[in-house]
Amino acid sequence: MRDNDGKLPDGWFLSPGGVVDSANINEVIARQKSPEAAYDWYKPTIDKLLGDQDAQMHPLKDAR
């Protein structure tokens, strides 16, 4: 993600993780059966994150 002038943005981009537990293990196994299945499962999250990149950027001072 770069601005039009080619400089890297200031800040950090939120890329959330997920929890695997007994309640969702079958869904996780199903989505990992193929790259296509994984992509289909992750696509809504990818679209949300990359659709509004400015909203996902946070100041460096807020990094943990």
Coordinates of N, CA and C in Angstrom, one line a residue:
M1 N 0.9 -1.2 0.0 CA 0.0 0.0 0.0 C 0.9 1.2 0.0
R2 N 0.9 2.0 -1.1 CA 1.7 3.2 -1.2 C 0.9 4.3 -1.7
D3 N 1.2 5.5 -1.3 CA 0.6 6.7 -1.8 C 1.0 6.9 -3.3
N4 N 0.4 7.8 -4.0 CA 0.7 8.0 -5.4 C 2.1 8.4 -5.6
D5 N 2.8 9.0 -4.6 CA 4.2 9.5 -4.8 C 5.1 8.3 -4.5
G6 N 4.7 7.1 -4.2 CA 5.5 6.0 -4.0 C 6.1 5.8 -2.6
K7 N 5.8 6.8 -1.7 CA 6.3 6.7 -0.3 C 5.4 5.7 0.5
L8 N 6.0 5.0 1.4 CA 5.2 4.1 2.3 C 4.4 5.0 3.2
P9 N 3.2 4.5 3.6 CA 2.4 5.2 4.5 C 2.9 5.3 5.9
D10 N 2.6 6.3 6.7 CA 3.0 6.3 8.1 C 1.9 5.6 8.9
G11 N 2.4 4.6 9.7 CA 1.4 3.9 10.5 C 1.5 2.4 10.3
W12 N 0.6 1.7 10.9 CA 0.5 0.3 10.8 C -0.9 -0.1 10.4
F13 N -0.9 -1.3 9.7 CA -2.2 -1.8 9.1 C -2.7 -2.9 9.9
L14 N -3.9 -2.8 10.3 CA -4.5 -3.9 11.1 C -4.8 -5.1 10.3
S15 N -4.2 -6.2 10.6 CA -4.5 -7.5 9.9 C -4.9 -8.5 11.0
P16 N -6.2 -8.7 11.2 CA -6.6 -9.5 12.3 C -6.4 -11.0 12.2
G17 N -6.3 -11.7 13.3 CA -6.1 -13.1 13.3 C -7.4 -13.8 13.6
G18 N -7.4 -15.1 13.8 CA -8.6 -15.8 14.2 C -8.2 -16.9 15.2
V19 N -9.3 -17.3 15.9 CA -9.1 -18.4 16.9 C -9.7 -19.7 16.3
V20 N -8.9 -20.8 16.5 CA -9.4 -22.1 16.2 C -9.7 -22.8 17.5
D21 N -11.0 -23.3 17.6 CA -11.4 -24.0 18.8 C -12.4 -25.1 18.4
S22 N -12.9 -25.8 19.4 CA -13.8 -26.9 19.1 C -15.1 -26.5 18.4
A23 N -15.5 -25.2 18.6 CA -16.7 -24.7 18.0 C -16.6 -24.5 16.5
N24 N -15.3 -24.2 16.0 CA -15.2 -23.9 14.6 C -14.2 -24.8 13.8
I25 N -13.7 -25.8 14.5 CA -12.7 -26.6 13.9 C -13.1 -27.3 12.5
N26 N -14.4 -27.7 12.4 CA -14.8 -28.3 11.2 C -14.9 -27.3 10.0
E27 N -15.2 -26.0 10.3 CA -15.2 -25.0 9.3 C -13.8 -24.7 8.9
V28 N -12.9 -24.7 9.8 CA -11.5 -24.4 9.5 C -10.9 -25.5 8.6
I29 N -11.2 -26.7 9.0 CA -10.7 -27.9 8.2 C -11.3 -27.8 6.8
A30 N -12.6 -27.5 6.6 CA -13.2 -27.4 5.3 C -12.5 -26.3 4.5
R31 N -12.3 -25.1 5.1 CA -11.7 -24.0 4.3 C -10.3 -24.3 3.9
Q32 N -9.6 -25.1 4.6 CA -8.2 -25.4 4.3 C -8.0 -26.5 3.4
K33 N -9.0 -27.1 2.9 CA -8.9 -28.3 2.0 C -8.2 -27.9 0.7
S34 N -8.4 -26.7 0.3 CA -7.7 -26.3 -1.0 C -7.5 -24.8 -1.0
P35 N -6.5 -24.3 -1.8 CA -6.3 -22.8 -1.8 C -7.6 -22.1 -2.3
E36 N -8.4 -22.7 -3.1 CA -9.6 -22.0 -3.6 C -10.6 -21.9 -2.5
A37 N -10.7 -23.0 -1.7 CA -11.7 -22.9 -0.5 C -11.2 -21.9 0.5
A38 N -9.9 -21.8 0.8 CA -9.4 -20.8 1.7 C -9.6 -19.4 1.2
Y39 N -9.4 -19.2 -0.1 CA -9.6 -17.9 -0.7 C -11.0 -17.5 -0.6
D40 N -11.9 -18.4 -1.0 CA -13.4 -18.1 -0.9 C -13.8 -17.7 0.5
W41 N -13.2 -18.4 1.5 CA -13.6 -18.1 2.9 C -13.0 -16.7 3.3
Y42 N -11.8 -16.4 3.0 CA -11.1 -15.2 3.4 C -11.5 -14.0 2.5
K43 N -12.1 -14.2 1.4 CA -12.3 -13.0 0.4 C -13.1 -11.9 1.1
P44 N -14.2 -12.1 1.8 CA -14.9 -11.0 2.4 C -14.1 -10.2 3.4
T45 N -13.2 -10.8 4.1 CA -12.3 -10.1 5.0 C -11.3 -9.4 4.2
I46 N -10.7 -10.0 3.2 CA -9.7 -9.3 2.4 C -10.3 -8.0 1.7
D47 N -11.5 -8.2 1.2 CA -12.2 -7.1 0.6 C -12.5 -5.9 1.5
K48 N -12.9 -6.3 2.8 CA -13.1 -5.3 3.8 C -11.8 -4.5 4.2
L49 N -10.8 -5.3 4.4 CA -9.5 -4.7 4.8 C -8.9 -3.8 3.7
L50 N -8.9 -4.3 2.5 CA -8.3 -3.6 1.4 C -9.2 -2.6 0.7
G51 N -10.5 -2.7 1.0 CA -11.5 -1.8 0.4 C -11.4 -0.4 0.9
D52 N -11.0 -0.3 2.2 CA -10.9 1.1 2.8 C -9.6 1.0 3.6
Q53 N -8.5 1.1 2.9 CA -7.1 1.0 3.5 C -6.9 2.1 4.5
D54 N -7.3 3.3 4.2 CA -7.1 4.4 5.1 C -7.8 4.1 6.5
A55 N -8.9 3.5 6.5 CA -9.6 3.2 7.8 C -8.8 2.1 8.6
Q56 N -8.0 1.3 7.9 CA -7.3 0.3 8.6 C -5.9 0.8 9.1
M57 N -5.5 1.9 8.7 CA -4.2 2.5 9.1 C -4.3 3.1 10.5
H58 N -3.3 2.8 11.3 CA -3.3 3.4 12.7 C -1.9 4.1 12.9
P59 N -1.9 5.1 13.7 CA -0.7 5.8 14.0 C 0.4 4.9 14.7
L60 N 1.6 5.1 14.4 CA 2.7 4.3 15.0 C 2.7 4.4 16.5
K61 N 2.3 5.5 17.0 CA 2.3 5.7 18.5 C 1.3 4.7 19.1
D62 N 0.3 4.2 18.4 CA -0.7 3.3 18.9 C -0.3 1.8 18.8
A63 N 0.8 1.5 18.2 CA 1.2 0.1 18.1 C 1.6 -0.5 19.4
R64 N 1.2 -1.7 19.6 CA 1.5 -2.4 20.8 C 2.8 -3.0 20.9

